[in-house]
Short mmCIF file of C-alpha atoms in Angstrom, two decimals:
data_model
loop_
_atom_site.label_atom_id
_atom_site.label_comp_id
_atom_site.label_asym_id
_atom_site.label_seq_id
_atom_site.Cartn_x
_atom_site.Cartn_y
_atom_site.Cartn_z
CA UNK A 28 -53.90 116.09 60.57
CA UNK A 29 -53.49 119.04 57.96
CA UNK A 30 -51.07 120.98 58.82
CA UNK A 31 -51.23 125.23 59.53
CA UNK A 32 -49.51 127.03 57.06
CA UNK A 33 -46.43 129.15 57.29
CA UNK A 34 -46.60 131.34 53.73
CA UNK A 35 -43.63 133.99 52.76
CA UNK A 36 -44.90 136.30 50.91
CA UNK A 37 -42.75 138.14 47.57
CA UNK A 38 -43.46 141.37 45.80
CA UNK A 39 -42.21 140.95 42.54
CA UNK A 40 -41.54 144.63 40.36
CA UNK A 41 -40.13 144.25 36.90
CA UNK A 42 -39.15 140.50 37.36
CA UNK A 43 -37.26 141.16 40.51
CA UNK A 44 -37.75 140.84 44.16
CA UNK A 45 -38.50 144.27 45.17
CA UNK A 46 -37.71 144.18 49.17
CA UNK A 47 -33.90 143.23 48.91
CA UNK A 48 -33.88 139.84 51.34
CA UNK A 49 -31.00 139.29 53.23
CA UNK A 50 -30.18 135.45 53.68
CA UNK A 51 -26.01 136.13 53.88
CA UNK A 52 -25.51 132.66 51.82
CA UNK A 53 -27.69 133.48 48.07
CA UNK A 54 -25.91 134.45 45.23
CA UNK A 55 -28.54 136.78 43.97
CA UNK A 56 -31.26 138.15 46.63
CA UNK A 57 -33.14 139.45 43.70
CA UNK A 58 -34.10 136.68 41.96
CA UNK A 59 -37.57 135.12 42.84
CA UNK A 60 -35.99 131.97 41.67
CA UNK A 61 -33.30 131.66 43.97
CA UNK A 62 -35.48 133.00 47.12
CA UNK A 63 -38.35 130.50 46.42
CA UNK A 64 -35.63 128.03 46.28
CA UNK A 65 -34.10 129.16 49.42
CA UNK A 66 -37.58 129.20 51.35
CA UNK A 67 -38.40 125.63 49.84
CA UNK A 68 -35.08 125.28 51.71
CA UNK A 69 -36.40 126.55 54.92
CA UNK A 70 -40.00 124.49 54.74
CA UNK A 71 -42.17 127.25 54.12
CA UNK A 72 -45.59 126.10 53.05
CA UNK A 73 -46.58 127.60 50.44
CA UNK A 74 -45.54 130.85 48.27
CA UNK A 75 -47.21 134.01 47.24
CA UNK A 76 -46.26 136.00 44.58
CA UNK A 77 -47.86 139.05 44.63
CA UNK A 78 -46.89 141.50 41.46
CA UNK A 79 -46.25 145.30 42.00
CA UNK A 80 -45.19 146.34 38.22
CA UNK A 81 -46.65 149.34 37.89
CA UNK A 82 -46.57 149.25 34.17
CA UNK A 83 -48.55 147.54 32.06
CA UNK A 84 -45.63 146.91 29.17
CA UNK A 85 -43.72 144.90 32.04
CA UNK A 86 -46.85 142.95 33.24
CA UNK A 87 -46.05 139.74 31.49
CA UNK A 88 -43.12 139.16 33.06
CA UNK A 89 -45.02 137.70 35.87
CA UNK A 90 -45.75 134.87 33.18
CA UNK A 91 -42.07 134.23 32.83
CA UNK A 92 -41.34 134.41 36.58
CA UNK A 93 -43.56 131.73 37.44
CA UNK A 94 -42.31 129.80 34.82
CA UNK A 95 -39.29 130.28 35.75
CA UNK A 96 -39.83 129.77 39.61
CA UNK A 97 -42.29 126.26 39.13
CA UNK A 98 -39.41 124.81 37.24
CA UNK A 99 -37.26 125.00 40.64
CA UNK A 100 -39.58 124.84 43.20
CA UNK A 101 -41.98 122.15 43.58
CA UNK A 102 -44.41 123.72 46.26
CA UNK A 103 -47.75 125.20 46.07
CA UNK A 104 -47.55 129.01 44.72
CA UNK A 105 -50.36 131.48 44.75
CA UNK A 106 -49.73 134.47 42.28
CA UNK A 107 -51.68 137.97 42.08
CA UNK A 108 -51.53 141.72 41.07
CA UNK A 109 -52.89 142.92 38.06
CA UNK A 110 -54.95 140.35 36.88
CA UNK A 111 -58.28 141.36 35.25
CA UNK A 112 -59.56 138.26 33.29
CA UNK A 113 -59.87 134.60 32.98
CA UNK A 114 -57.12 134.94 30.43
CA UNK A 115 -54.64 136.44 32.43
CA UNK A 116 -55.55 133.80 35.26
CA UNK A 117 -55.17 130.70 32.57
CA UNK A 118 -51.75 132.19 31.55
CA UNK A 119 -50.40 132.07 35.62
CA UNK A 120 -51.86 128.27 35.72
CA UNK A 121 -50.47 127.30 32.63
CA UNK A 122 -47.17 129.02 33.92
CA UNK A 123 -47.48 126.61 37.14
CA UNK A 124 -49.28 128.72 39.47
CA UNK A 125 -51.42 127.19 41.47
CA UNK A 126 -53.79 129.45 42.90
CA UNK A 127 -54.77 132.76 41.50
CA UNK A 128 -55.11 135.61 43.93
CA UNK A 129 -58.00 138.66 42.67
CA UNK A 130 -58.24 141.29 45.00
CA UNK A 131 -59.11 145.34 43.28
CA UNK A 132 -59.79 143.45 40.29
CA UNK A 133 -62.40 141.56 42.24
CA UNK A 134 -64.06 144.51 44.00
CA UNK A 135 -64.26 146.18 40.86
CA UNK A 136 -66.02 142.89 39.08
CA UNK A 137 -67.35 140.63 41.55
CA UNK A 138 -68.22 138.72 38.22
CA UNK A 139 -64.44 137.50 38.19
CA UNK A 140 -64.37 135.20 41.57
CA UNK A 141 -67.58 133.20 39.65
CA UNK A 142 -65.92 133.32 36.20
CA UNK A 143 -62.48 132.14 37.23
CA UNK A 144 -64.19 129.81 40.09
CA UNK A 145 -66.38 128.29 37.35
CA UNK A 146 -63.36 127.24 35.17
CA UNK A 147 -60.64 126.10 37.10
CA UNK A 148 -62.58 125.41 40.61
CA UNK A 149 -62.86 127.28 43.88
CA UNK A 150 -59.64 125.60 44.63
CA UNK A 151 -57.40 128.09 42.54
CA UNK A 152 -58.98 131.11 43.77
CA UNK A 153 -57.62 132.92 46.12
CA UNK A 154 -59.62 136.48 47.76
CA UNK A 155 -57.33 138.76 49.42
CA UNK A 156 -59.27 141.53 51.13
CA UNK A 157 -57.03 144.48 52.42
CA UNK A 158 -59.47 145.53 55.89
CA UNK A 159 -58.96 148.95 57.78
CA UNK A 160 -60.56 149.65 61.03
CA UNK A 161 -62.64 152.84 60.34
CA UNK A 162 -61.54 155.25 63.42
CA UNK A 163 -64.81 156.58 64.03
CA UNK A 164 -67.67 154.07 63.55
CA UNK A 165 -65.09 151.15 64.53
CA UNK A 166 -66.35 149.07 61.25
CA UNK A 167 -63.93 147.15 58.97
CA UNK A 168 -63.50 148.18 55.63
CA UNK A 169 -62.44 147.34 52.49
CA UNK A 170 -59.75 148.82 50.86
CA UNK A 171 -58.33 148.51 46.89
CA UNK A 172 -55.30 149.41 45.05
CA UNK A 173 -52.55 148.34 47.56
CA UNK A 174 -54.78 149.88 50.11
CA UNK A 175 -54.49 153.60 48.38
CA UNK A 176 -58.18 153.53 48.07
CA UNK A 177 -61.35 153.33 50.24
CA UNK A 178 -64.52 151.41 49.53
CA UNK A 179 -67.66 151.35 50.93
CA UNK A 180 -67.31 147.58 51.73
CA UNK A 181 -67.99 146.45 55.31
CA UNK A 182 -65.26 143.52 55.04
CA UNK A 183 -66.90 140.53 56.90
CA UNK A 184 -69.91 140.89 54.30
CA UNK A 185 -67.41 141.17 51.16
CA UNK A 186 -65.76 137.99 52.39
CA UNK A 187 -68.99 136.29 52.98
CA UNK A 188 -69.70 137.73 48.94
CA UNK A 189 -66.43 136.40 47.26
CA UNK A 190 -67.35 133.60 49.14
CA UNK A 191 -70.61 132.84 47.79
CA UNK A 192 -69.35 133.97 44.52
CA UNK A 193 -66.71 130.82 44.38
CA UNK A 194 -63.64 132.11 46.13
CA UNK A 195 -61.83 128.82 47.62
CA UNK A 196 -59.74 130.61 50.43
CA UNK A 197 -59.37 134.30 51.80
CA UNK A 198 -56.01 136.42 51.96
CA UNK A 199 -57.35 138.59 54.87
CA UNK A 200 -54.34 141.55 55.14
CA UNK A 201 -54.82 144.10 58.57
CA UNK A 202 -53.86 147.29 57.42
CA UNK A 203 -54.16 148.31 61.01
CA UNK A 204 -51.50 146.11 62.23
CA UNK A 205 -49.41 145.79 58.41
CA UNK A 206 -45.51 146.94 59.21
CA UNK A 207 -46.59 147.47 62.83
CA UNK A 208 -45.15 143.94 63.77
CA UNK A 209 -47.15 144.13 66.70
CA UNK A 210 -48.57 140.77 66.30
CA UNK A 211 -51.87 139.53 64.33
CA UNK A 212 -54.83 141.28 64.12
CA UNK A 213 -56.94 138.28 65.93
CA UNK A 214 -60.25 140.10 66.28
CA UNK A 215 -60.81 140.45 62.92
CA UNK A 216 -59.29 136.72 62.11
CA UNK A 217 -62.10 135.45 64.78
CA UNK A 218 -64.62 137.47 63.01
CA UNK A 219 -63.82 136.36 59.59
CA UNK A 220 -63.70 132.63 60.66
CA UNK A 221 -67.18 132.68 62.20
CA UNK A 222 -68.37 134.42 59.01
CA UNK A 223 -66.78 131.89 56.36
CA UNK A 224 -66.13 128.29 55.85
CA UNK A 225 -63.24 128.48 53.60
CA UNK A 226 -59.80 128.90 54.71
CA UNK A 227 -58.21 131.91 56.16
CA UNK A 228 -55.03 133.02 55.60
CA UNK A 229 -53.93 135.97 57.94
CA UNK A 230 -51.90 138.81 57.09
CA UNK A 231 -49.90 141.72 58.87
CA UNK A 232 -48.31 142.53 62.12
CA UNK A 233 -46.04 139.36 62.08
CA UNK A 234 -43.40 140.47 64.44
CA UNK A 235 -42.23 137.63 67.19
CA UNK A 236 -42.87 134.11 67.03
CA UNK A 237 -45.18 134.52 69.80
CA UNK A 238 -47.14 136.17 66.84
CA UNK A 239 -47.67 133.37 64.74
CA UNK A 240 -48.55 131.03 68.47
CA UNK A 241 -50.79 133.61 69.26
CA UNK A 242 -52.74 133.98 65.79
CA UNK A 243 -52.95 129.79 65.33
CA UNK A 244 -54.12 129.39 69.17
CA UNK A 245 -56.78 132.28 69.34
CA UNK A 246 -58.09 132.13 65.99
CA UNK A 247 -59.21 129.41 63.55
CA UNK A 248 -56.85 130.18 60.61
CA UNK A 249 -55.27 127.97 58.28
CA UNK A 250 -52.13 129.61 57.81
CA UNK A 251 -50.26 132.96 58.15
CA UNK A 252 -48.42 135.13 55.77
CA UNK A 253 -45.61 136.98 56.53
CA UNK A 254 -43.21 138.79 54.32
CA UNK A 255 -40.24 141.28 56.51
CA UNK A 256 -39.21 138.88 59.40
CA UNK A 257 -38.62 136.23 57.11
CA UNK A 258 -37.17 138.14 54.53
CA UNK A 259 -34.61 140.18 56.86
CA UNK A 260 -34.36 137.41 58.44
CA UNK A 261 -35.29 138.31 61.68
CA UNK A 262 -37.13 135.32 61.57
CA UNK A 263 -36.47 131.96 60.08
CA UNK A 264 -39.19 129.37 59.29
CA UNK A 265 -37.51 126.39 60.97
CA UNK A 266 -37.44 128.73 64.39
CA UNK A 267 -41.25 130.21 63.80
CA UNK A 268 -42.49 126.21 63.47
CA UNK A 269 -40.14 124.71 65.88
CA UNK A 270 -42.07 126.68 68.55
CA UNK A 271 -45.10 126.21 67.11
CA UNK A 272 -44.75 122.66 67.67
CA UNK A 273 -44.37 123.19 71.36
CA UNK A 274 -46.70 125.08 71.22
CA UNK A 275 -49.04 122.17 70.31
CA UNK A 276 -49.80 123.88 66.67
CA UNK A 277 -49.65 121.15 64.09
CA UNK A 278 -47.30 122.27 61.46
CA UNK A 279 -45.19 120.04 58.83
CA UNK B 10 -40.12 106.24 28.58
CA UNK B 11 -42.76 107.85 30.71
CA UNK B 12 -45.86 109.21 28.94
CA UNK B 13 -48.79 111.53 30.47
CA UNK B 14 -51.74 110.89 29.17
CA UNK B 15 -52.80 114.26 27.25
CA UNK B 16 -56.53 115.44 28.09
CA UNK B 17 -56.54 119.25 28.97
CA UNK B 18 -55.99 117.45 32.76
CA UNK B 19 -54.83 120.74 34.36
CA UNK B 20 -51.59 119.76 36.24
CA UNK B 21 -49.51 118.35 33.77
CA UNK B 22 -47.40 121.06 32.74
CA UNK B 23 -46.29 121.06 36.67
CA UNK B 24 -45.58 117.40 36.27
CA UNK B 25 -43.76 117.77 33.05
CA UNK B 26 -41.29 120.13 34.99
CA UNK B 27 -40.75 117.45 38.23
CA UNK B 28 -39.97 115.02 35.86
CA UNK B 29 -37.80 116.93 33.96
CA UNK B 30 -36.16 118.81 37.35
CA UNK B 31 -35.10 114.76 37.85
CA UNK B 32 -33.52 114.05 34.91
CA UNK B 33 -36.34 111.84 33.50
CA UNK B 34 -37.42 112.37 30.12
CA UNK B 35 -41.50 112.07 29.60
CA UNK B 36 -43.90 112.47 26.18
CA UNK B 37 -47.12 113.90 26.71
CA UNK B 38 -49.58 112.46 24.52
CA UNK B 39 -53.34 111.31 23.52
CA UNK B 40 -52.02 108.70 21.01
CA UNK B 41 -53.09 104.74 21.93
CA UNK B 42 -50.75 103.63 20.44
CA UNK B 43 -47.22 105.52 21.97
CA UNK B 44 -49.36 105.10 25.38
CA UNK B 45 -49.72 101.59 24.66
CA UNK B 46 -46.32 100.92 23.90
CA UNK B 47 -44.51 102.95 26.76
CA UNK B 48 -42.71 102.14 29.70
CA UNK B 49 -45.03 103.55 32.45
CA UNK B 50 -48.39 106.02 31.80
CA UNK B 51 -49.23 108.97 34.54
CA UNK B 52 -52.92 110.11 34.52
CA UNK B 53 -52.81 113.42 35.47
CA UNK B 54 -55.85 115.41 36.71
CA UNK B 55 -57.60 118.60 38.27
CA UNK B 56 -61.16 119.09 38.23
CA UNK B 57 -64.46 117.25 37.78
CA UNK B 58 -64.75 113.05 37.52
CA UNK B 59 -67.65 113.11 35.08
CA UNK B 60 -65.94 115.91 32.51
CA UNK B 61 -63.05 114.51 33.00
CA UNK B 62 -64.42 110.92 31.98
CA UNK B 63 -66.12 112.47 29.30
CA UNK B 64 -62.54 113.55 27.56
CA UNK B 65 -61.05 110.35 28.23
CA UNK B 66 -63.58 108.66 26.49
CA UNK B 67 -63.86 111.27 23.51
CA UNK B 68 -60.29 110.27 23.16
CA UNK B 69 -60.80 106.11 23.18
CA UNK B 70 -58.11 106.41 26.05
CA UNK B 71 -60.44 104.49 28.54
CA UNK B 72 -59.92 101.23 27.04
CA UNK B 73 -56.67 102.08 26.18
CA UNK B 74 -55.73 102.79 29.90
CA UNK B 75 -57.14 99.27 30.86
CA UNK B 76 -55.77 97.59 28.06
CA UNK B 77 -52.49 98.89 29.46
CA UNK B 78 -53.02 98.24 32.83
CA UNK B 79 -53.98 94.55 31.81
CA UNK B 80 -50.64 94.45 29.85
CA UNK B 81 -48.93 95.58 33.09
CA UNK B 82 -47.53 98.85 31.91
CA UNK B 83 -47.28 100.39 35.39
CA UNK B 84 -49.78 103.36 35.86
CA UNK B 85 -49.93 106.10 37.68
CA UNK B 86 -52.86 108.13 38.56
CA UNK B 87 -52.62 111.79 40.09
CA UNK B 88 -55.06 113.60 42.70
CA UNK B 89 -58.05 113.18 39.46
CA UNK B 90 -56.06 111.00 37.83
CA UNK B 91 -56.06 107.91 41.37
CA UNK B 92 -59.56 108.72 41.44
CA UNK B 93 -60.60 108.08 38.09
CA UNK B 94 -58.94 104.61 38.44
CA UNK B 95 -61.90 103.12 40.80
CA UNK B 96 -65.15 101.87 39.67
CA UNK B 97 -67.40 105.18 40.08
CA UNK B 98 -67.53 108.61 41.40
CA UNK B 99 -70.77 110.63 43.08
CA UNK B 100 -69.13 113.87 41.99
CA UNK B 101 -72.58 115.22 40.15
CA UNK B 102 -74.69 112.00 39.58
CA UNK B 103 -72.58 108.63 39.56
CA UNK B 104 -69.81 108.69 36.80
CA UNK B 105 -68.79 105.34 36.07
CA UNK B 106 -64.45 105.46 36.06
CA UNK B 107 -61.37 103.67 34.55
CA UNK B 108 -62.68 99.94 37.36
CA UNK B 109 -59.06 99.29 37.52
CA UNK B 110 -58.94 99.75 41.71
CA UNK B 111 -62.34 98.53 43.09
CA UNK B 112 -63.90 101.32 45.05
CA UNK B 113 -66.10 104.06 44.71
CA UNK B 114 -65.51 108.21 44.72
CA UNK B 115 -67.42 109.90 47.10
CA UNK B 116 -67.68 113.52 49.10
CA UNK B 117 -65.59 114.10 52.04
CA UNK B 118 -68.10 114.46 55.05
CA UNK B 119 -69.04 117.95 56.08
CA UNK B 120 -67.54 118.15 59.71
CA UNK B 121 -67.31 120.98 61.89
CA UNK B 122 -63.24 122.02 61.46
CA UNK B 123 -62.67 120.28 58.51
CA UNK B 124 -63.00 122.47 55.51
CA UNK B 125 -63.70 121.63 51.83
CA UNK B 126 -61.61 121.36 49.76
CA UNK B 127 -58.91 119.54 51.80
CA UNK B 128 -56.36 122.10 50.89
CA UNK B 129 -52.73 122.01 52.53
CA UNK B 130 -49.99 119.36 53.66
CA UNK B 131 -51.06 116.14 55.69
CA UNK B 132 -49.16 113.60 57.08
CA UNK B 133 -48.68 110.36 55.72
CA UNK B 134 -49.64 107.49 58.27
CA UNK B 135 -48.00 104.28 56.14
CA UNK B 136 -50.01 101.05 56.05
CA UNK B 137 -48.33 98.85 53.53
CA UNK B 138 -44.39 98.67 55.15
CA UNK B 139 -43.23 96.71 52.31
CA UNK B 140 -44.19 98.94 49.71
CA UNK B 141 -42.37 101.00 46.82
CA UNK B 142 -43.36 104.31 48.76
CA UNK B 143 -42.38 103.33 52.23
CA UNK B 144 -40.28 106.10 52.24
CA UNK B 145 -44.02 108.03 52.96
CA UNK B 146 -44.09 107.42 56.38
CA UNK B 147 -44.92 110.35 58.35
CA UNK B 148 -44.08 112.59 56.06
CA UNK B 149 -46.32 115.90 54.92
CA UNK B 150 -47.59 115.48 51.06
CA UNK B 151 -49.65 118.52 49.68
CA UNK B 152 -53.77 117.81 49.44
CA UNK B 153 -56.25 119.98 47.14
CA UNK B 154 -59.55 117.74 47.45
CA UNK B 155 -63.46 117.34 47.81
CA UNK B 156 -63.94 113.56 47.26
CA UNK B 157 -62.01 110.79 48.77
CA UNK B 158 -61.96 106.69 47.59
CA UNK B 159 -63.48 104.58 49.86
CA UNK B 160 -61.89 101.29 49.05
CA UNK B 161 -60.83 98.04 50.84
CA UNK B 162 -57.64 98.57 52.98
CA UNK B 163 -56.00 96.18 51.05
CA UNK B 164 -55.57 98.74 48.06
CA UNK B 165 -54.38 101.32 50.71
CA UNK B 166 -50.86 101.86 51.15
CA UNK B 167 -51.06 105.21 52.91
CA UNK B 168 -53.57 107.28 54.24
CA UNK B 169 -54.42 110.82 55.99
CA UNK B 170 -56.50 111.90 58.33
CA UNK B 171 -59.16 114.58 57.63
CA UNK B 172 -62.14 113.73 59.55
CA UNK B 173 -62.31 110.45 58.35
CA UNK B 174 -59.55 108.06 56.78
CA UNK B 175 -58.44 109.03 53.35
CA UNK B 176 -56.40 107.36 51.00
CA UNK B 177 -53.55 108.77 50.20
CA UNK B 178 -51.34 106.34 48.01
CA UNK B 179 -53.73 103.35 46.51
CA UNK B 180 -52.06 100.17 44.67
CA UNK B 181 -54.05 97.17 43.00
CA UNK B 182 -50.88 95.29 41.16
CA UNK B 183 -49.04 97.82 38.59
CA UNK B 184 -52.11 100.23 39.16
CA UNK B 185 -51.13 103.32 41.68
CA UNK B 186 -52.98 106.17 42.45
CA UNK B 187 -52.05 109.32 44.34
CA UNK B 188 -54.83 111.64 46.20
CA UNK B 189 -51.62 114.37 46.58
CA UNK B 190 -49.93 116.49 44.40
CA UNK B 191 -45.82 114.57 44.20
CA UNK B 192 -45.12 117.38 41.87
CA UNK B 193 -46.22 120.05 45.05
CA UNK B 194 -44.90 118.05 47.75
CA UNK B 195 -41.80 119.33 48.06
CA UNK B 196 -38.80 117.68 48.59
CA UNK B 197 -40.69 114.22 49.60
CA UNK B 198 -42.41 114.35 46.33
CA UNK B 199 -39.74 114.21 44.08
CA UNK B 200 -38.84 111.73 45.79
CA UNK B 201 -41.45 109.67 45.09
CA UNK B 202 -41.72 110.49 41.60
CA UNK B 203 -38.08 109.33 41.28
CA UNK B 204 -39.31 106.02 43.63
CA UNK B 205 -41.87 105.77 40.93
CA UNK B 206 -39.25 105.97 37.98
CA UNK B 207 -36.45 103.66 39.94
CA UNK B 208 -38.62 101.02 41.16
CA UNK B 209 -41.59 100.47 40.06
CA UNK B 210 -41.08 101.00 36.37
CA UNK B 211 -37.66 99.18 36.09
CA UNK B 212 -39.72 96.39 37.50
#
């Protein structure tokens, strides 16, 4: 049986990790190198790199970090921030990335999910959709730019879009419940999963393992992101899967 | 040593870097004759059967492949790569492939729950005890899929389960194939690229 995903996520700045991560026993707790390593370490699933340079001139240093990163650590790593063509996107795979994640980029160019879908499959690309609740009219909406700006996007019909459009699997991040670590939002994970057919990878609110039982039990997602309990380690990935497992949650 | 076979393949630069991560030096080439005359070939491969096919043949390097295999230089085949070694493919029309496994490419079934592309880790049930890549059983390898070989068991050292049965390490004599990624897999597949390396091609 495939097993549900447990994906730390790192925001790379400038080459480094920008949340210092505090595992006691690494020599350097900036290097993406030595983290990815140290999470391989752990059994996380998978890796996203998500990159928050907000310069252009520094932007290719993403190229060197997951060149630098896929020559350590042999795992499955998703990479996105700032990329705007199929260029940039052949650059990451050539790098060793493995999937490409588009999310203001996409908004902005719907055109992009097809284009980059068309080339290297729907495998490699990744949606990540950034949903707010809107306080009034109770609809979910999309949000761009690190979630600085609104859109008029209803969110369950942009997934269904990227969808149609070629994108393989769907970063889905609750603004509502992101840094709340109040748990999953699970609503909007059941909502998404009735509405697509790709995988789902939920986002935000990871707090307690009971989190991560809770968001595999009562919603049909494939795996869950998660970047501060691991990273503090509050968390560690053995402890979130062990339970898991007796939980009756299939995980590697 | 160890060549890849070069055809714009998609996952080879990944490969390159397990292989190198282990200490085992590889060429990446088109040329018939370095393929010809090396110790063990890997087929790499991400994408489409029939485009895929298409390159290979461009290139000459279908014959050369099965002169190779015929030799007994030991061959691997990768995720693309195992599936171009069977007789055909479905994947748009029927593609004819490399007939070094018998068996034929086809679509996964659609099945409520099971999503295409396969796309995460599955674990390993072992069929073949005796084999090289023993060391497989039970253990998590990472899947990216649509289309699965549908072969006789007897070419079926491992499989996983994803609605139906799906091969997941194939062997007919020197000839392997590998639906999974070794060079994502983690810890287990390094391991089985070095298994690869140690044992079958000192063989």
């Amino acid at each position: 049986m495939l097993a549900k995903r447990i994906i730390p996520c790192l925001d790379i700045d400038d080459n480094r990790v920008k949340k210092g991560v505090n595992f006691v026993n690494l020599s350097d707790v900036g290097d993406p190198a030595v983290i990815a390593a140290e999470y391989e370490r752990q059994g996380a699933d998978e890796l996203v790199f998500l990159d928050i340079t907000a310069t252009n001139q520094k932007r290719s240093t993403m190229i060197d970090v997951v060149e630098n990163v896929s020559r350590q650590v042999f795992m499955p790593l998703t990479v996105g921030g700032g990329i705007r063509d199929v260029q940039d996107m052949q650059k990451l795979l050539k790098a060793g990335a493995d999937k490409i994640s588009l999310n203001s980029a996409a908004v902005a160019n719907p055109q992009l999910i097809q284009a980059g879908a068309q080339k290297f499959g729907n495998q490699c690309i990744v949606v990540a959709i950034d949903v707010k609740k809107d306080q009034k009219t109770g609809q979910k909406m999309v949000y761009t730019h690190g979630g600085k700006q609104s859109t008029e996007l209803d969110a369950i019909e942009w997934a269904k879009t990227a969808v149609t459009l070629g994108a393989g699997e769907l970063l889905i991040t609750s603004m509502d419940k992101d840094g709340t670590k109040s748990g999953f939002d699970l609503e909007l994970y059941q909502e998404m999963a009735a509405a697509v057919d790709v995988p789902i990878i939920a986002s935000g609110g990871a707090g307690k393992i009971t989190d991560f039982i809770d968001v595999f039990k009562k919603a049909p997602v494939d795996g869950a992101l998660a970047a501060s309990v691991f990273h503090f380690g509050e968390l560690t990935i053995p402890q979130v899967k062990g339970k898991l497992a007796a939980a009756g949650v299939n995980v590697r | 040593m160890i060549t890849l076979v070069d055809y714009d393949a998609g996952n080879t630069y990944n490969l390159q870097k397990a292989f190198a991560y282990l200490g085992v030096e590889t060429n990446l080439t088109d040329d018939q004759d370095e393929l010809l005359a090396s110790e063990a070939i890997v087929l790499p491969g991400v994408g489409a059967f029939q485009s895929a096919m298409t390159v290979l043949k461009a290139k000459k390097l279908d014959t050369t492949l099965q002169k190779a295999a015929t030799a007994g230089i030991p061959l691997l085949g990768i995720c693309l790569g195992m599936q171009l070694l069977f007789d055909t493919s479905s994947e748009y029309g029927i593609t004819e492939g490399l007939h070094l496994i018998p068996g034929n490419i086809i679509e996964l079934p659609a099945k409520k729950g099971f999503k295409i592309p396969q796309m995460g880790w599955n674990q390993n049930n072992l069929l073949q005890p005796d084999s090289e890549f023993s060391l497989l059983e039970d253990e998590y390898t990472y899947f990216v899929h649509s289309y699965y070989a549908k072969c006789d068991p007897k070419y079926v050292v491992s499989e996983v389960e994803y609605s139906v049965n799906v091969p997941a390490v194939v062997q007919n004599k020197n000839v392997f194939g590998m639906q999974f990624h070794p060079e994502k897999s983690g810890h287990i597949g390094l391991e089985i690229l070095k298994t690869f390396k140690e044992r079958v091609v000192v063989k």
